[in-house]
mmCIF file of N, CA and C in Angstrom:
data_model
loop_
_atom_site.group_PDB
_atom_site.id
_atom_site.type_symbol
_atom_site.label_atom_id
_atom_site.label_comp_id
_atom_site.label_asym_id
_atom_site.label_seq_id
_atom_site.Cartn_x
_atom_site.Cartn_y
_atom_site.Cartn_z
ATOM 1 N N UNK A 1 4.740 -8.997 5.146
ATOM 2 C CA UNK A 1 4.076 -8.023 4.316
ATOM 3 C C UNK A 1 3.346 -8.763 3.213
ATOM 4 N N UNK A 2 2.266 -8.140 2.837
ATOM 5 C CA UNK A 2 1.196 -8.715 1.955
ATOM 6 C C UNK A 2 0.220 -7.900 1.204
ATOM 7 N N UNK A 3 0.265 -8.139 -0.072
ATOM 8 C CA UNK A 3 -0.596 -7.299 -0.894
ATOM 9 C C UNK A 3 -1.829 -8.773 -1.336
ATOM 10 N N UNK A 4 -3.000 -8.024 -1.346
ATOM 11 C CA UNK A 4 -4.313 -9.199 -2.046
ATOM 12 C C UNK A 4 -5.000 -7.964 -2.356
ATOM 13 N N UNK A 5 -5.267 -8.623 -3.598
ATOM 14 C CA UNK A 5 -5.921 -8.098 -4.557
ATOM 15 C C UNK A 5 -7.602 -8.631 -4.724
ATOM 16 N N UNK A 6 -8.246 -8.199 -4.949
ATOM 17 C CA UNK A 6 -9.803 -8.703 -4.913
ATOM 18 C C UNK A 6 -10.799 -7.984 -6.023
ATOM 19 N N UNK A 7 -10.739 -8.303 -7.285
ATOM 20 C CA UNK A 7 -11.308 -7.815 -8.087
ATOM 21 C C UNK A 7 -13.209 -7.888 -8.015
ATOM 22 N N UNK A 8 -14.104 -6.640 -8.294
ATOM 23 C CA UNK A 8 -15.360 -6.682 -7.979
ATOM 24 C C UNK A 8 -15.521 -6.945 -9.540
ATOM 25 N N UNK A 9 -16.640 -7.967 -9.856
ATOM 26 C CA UNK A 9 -17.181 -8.232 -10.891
ATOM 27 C C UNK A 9 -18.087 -6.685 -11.352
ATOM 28 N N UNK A 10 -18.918 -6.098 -10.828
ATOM 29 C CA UNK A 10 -20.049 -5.260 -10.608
ATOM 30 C C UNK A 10 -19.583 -4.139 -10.845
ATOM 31 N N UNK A 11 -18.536 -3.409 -10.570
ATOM 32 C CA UNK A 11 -17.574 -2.197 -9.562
ATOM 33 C C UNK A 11 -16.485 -2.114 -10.880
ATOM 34 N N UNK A 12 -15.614 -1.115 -11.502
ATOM 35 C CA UNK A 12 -14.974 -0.868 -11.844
ATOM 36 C C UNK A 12 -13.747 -0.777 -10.522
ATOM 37 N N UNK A 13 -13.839 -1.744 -9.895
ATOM 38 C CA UNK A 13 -12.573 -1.463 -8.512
ATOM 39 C C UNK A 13 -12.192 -2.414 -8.223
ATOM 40 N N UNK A 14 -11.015 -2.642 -7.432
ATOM 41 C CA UNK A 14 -10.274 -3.831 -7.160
ATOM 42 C C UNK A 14 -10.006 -3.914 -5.324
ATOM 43 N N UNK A 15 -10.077 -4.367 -4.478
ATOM 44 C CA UNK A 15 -10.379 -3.785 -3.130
ATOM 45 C C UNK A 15 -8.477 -4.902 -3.181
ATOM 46 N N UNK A 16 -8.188 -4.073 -2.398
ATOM 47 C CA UNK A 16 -6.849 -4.231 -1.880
ATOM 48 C C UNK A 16 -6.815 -4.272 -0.778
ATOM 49 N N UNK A 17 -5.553 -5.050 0.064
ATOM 50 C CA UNK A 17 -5.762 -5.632 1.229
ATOM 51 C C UNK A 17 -3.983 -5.047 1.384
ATOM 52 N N UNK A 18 -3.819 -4.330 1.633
ATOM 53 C CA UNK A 18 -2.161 -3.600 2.597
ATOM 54 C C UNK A 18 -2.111 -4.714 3.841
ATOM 55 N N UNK A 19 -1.297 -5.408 4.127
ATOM 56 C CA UNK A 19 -0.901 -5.909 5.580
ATOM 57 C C UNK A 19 0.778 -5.559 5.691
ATOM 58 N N UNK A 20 0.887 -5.354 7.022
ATOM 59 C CA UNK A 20 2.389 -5.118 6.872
ATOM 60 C C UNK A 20 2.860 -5.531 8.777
ATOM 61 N N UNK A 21 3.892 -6.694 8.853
ATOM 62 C CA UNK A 21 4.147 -7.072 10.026
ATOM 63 C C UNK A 21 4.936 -5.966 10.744
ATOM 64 N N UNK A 22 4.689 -5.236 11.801
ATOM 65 C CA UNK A 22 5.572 -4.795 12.515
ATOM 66 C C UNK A 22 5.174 -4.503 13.988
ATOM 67 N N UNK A 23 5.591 -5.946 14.405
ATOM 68 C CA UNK A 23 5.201 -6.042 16.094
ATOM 69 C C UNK A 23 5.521 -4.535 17.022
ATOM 70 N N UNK A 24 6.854 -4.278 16.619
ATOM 71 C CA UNK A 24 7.221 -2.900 17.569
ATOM 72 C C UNK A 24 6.810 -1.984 17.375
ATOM 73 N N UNK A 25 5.919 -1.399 15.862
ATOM 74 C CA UNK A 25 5.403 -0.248 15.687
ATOM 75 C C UNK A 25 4.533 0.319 16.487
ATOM 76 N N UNK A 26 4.123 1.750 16.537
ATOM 77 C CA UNK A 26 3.259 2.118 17.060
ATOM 78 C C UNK A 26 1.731 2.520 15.973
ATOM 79 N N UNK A 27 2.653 2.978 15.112
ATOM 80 C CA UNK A 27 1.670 3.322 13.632
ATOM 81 C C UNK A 27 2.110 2.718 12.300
ATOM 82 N N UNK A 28 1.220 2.355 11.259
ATOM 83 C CA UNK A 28 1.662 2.464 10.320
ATOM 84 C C UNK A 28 0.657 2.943 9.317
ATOM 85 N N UNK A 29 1.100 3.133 7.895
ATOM 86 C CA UNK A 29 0.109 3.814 6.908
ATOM 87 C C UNK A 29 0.637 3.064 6.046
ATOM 88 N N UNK A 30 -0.354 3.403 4.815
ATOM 89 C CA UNK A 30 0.101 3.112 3.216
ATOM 90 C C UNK A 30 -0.021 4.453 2.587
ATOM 91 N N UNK A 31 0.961 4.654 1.754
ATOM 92 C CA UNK A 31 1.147 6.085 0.974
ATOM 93 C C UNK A 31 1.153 5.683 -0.443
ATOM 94 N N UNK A 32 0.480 7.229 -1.333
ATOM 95 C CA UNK A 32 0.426 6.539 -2.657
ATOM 96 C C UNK A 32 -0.039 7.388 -3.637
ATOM 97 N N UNK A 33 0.121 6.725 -4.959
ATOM 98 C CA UNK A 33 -0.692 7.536 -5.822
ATOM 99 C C UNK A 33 -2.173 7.779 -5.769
ATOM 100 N N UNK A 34 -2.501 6.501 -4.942
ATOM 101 C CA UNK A 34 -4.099 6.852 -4.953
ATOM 102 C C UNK A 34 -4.871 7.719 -3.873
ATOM 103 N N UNK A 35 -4.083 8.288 -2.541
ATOM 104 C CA UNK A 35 -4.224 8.869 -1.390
ATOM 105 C C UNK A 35 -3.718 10.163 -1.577
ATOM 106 N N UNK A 36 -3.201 10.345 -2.482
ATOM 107 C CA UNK A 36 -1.496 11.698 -2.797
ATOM 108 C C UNK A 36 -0.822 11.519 -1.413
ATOM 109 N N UNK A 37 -0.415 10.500 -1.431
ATOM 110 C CA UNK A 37 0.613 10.448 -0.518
ATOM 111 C C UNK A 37 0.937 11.062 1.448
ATOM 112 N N UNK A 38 -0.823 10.491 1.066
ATOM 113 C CA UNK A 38 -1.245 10.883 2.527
ATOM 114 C C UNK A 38 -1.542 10.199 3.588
ATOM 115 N N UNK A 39 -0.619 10.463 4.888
ATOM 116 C CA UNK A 39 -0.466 9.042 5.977
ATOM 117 C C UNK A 39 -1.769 8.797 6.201
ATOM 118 N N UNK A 40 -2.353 10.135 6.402
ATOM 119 C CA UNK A 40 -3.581 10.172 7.711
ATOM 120 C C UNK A 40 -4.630 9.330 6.722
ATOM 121 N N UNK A 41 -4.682 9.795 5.425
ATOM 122 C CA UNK A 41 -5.543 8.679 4.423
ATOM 123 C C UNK A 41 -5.481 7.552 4.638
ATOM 124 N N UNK A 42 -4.148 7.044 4.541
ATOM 125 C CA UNK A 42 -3.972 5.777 4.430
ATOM 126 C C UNK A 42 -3.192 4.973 5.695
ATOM 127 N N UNK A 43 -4.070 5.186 7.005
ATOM 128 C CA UNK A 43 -3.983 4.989 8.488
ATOM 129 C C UNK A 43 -4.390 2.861 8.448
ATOM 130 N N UNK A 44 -2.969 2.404 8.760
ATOM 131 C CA UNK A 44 -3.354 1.125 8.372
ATOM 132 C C UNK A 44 -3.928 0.523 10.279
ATOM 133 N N UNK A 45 -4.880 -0.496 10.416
ATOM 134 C CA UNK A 45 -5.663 -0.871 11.675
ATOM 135 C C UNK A 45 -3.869 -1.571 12.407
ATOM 136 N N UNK A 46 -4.031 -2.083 13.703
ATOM 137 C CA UNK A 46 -3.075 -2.474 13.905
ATOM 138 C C UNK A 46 -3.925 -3.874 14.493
ATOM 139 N N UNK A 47 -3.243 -5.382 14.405
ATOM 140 C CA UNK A 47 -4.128 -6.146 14.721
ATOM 141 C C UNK A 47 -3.560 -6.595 16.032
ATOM 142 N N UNK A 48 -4.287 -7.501 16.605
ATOM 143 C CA UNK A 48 -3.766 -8.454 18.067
ATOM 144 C C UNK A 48 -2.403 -8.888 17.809
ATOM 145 N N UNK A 49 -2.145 -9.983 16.920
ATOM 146 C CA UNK A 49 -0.369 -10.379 15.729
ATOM 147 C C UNK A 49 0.282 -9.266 15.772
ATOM 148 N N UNK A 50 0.291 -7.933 15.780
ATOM 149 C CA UNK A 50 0.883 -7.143 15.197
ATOM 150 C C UNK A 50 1.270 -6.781 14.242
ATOM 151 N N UNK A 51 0.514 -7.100 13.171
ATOM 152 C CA UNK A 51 0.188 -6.721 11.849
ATOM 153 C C UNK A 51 -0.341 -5.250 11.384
ATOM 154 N N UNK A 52 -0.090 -4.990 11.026
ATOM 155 C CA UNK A 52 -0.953 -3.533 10.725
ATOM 156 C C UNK A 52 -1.632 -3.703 9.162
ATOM 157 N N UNK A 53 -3.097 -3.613 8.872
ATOM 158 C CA UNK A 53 -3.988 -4.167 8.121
ATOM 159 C C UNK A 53 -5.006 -2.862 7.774
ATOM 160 N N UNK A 54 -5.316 -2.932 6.374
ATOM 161 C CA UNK A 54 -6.479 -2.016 5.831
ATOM 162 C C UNK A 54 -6.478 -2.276 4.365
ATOM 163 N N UNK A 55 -7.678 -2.439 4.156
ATOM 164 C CA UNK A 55 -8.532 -2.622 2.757
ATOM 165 C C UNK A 55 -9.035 -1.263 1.902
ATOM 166 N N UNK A 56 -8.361 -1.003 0.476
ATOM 167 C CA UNK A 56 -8.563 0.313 0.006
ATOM 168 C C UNK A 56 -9.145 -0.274 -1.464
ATOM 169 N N UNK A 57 -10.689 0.395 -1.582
ATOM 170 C CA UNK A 57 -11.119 0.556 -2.777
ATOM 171 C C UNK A 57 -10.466 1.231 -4.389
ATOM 172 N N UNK A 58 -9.710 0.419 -5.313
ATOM 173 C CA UNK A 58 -8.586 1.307 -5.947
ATOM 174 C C UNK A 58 -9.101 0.974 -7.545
ATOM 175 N N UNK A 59 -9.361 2.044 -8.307
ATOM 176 C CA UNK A 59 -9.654 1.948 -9.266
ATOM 177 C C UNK A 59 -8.593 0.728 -10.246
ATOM 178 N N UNK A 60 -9.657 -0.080 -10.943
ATOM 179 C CA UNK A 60 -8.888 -1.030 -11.782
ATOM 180 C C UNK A 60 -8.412 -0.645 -13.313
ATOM 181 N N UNK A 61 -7.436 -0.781 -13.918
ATOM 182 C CA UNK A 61 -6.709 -1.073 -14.757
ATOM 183 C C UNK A 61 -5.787 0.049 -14.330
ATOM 184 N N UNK A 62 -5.220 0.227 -13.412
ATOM 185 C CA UNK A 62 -4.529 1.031 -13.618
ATOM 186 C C UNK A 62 -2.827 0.629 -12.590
ATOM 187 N N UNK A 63 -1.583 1.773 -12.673
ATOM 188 C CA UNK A 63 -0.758 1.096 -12.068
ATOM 189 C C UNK A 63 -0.737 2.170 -10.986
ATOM 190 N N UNK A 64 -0.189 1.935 -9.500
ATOM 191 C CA UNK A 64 -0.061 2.893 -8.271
ATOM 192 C C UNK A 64 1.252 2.398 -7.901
ATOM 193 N N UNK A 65 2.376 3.567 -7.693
ATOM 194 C CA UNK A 65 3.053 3.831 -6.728
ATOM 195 C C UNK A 65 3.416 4.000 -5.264
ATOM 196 N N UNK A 66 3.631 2.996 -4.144
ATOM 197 C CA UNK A 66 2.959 3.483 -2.893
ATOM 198 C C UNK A 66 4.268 2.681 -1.887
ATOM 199 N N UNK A 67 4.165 2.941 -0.894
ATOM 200 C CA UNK A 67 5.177 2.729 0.212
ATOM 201 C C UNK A 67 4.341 2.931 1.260
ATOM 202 N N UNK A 68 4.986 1.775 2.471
ATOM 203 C CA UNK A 68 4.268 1.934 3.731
ATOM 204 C C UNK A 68 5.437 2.818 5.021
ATOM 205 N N UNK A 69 4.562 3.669 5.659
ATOM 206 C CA UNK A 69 4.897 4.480 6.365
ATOM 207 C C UNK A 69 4.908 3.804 8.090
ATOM 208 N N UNK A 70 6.047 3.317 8.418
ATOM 209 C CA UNK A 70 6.403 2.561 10.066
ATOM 210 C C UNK A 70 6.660 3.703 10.725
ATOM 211 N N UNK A 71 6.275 3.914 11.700
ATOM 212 C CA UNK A 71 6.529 5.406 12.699
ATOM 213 C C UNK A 71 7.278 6.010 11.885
ATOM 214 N N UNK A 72 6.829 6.327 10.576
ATOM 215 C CA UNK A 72 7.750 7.750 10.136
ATOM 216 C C UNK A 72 8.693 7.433 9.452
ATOM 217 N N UNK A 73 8.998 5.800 9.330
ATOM 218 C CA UNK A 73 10.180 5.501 8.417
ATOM 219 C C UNK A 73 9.722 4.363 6.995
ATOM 220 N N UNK A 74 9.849 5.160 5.831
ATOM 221 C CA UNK A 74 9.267 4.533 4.884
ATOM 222 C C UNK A 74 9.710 3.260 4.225
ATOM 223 N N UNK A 75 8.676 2.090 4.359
ATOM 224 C CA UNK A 75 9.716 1.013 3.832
ATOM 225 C C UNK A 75 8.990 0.266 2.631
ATOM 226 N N UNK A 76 9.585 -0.564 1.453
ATOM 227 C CA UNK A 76 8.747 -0.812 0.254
ATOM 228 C C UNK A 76 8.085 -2.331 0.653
ATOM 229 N N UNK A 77 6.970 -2.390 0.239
ATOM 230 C CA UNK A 77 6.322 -3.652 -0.125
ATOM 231 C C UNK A 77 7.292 -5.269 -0.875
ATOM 232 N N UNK A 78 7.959 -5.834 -0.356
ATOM 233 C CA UNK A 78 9.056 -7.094 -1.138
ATOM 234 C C UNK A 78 7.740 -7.823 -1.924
ATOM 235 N N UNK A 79 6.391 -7.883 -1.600
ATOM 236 C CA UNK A 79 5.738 -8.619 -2.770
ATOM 237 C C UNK A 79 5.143 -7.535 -3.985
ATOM 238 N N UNK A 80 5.524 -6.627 -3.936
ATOM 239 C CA UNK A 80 5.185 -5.341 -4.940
ATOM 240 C C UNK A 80 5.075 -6.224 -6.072
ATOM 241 N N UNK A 81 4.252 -5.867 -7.336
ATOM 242 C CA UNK A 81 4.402 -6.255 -8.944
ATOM 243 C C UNK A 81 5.845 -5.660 -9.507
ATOM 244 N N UNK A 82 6.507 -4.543 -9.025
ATOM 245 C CA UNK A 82 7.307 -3.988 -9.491
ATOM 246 C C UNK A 82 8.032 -3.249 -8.937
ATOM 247 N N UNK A 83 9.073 -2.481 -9.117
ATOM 248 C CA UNK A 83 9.922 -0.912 -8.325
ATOM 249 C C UNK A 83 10.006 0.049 -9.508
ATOM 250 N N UNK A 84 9.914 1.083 -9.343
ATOM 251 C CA UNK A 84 9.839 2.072 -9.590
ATOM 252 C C UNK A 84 10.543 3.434 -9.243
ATOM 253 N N UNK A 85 11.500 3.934 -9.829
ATOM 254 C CA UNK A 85 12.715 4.703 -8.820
ATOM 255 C C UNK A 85 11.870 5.571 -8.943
ATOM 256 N N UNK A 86 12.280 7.090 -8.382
ATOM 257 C CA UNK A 86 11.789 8.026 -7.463
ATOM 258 C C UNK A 86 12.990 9.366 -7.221
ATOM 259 N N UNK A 87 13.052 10.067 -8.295
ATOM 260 C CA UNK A 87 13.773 11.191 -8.216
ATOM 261 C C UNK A 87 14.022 12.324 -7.344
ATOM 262 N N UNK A 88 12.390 12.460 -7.074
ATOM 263 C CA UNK A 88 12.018 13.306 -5.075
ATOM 264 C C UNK A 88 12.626 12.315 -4.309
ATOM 265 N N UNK A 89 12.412 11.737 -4.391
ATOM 266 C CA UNK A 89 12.838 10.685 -3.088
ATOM 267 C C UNK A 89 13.921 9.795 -2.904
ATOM 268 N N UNK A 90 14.523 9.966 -3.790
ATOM 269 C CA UNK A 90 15.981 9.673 -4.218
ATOM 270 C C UNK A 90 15.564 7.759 -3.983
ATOM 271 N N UNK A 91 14.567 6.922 -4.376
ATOM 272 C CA UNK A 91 14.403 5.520 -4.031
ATOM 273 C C UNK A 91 14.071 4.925 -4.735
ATOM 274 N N UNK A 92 13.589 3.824 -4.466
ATOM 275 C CA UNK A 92 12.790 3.020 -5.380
ATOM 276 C C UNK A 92 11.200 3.335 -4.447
ATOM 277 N N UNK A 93 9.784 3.411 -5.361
ATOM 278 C CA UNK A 93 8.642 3.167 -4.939
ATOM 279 C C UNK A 93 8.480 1.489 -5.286
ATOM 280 N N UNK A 94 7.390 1.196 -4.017
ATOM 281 C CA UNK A 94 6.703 0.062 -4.754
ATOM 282 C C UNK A 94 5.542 0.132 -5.765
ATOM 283 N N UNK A 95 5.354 -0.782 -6.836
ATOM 284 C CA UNK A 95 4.556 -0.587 -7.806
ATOM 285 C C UNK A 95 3.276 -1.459 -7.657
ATOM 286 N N UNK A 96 2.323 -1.463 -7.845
ATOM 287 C CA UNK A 96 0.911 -2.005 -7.575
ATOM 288 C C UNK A 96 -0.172 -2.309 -8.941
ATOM 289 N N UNK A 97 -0.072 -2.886 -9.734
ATOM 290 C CA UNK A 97 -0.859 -3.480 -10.506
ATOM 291 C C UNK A 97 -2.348 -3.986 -10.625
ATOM 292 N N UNK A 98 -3.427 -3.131 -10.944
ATOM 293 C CA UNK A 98 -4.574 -3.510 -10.544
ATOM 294 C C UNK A 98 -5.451 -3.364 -12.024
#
């Protein structure tokens, strides 16, 4: 799993790079504050490796909450900036720094 960050000089935005290894999956997503927490938004590509990969335009200075969605079972980012517990969700979110 892998977060990159890519700040635009020009752009008030930071283009983010979600990768997340999971050879056996069939799907995966990124969920979040910046999608409202929507799979179909945040539909990650699946690569040849079995990586599942997608680049999201995310407004900068700000912080996002988000978790990736494996067939339906939500799991956190280990290179996150941070955790963040989660009272709906009885968890920790991962935290995202941009």
């Amino acid at each position: 799993m892998a977060l990159r960050k890519q700040f635009v000089k020009t752009k008030p935005v930071c283009k983010v790079t979600f990768s997340i290894d999971a050879k056996d999956a069939s799907a995966a997503a990124v969920v979040g504050d910046f999608n409202n927490w929507n799979a179909q938004e945040g539909t990650l590509s699946k690569l040849k490796n079995g990586t599942f990969k997608a680049t999201y335009d995310l407004v900068k200075d700000a912080i996002y909450e988000f978790k990736y969605v494996i067939d339906g079972t939500y799991v956190n980012e280990p290179e996150a900036d941070s955790y963040k517990w989660n009272d709906f969700a009885g968890s920790e979110n991962s935290v995202l720094v941009v």
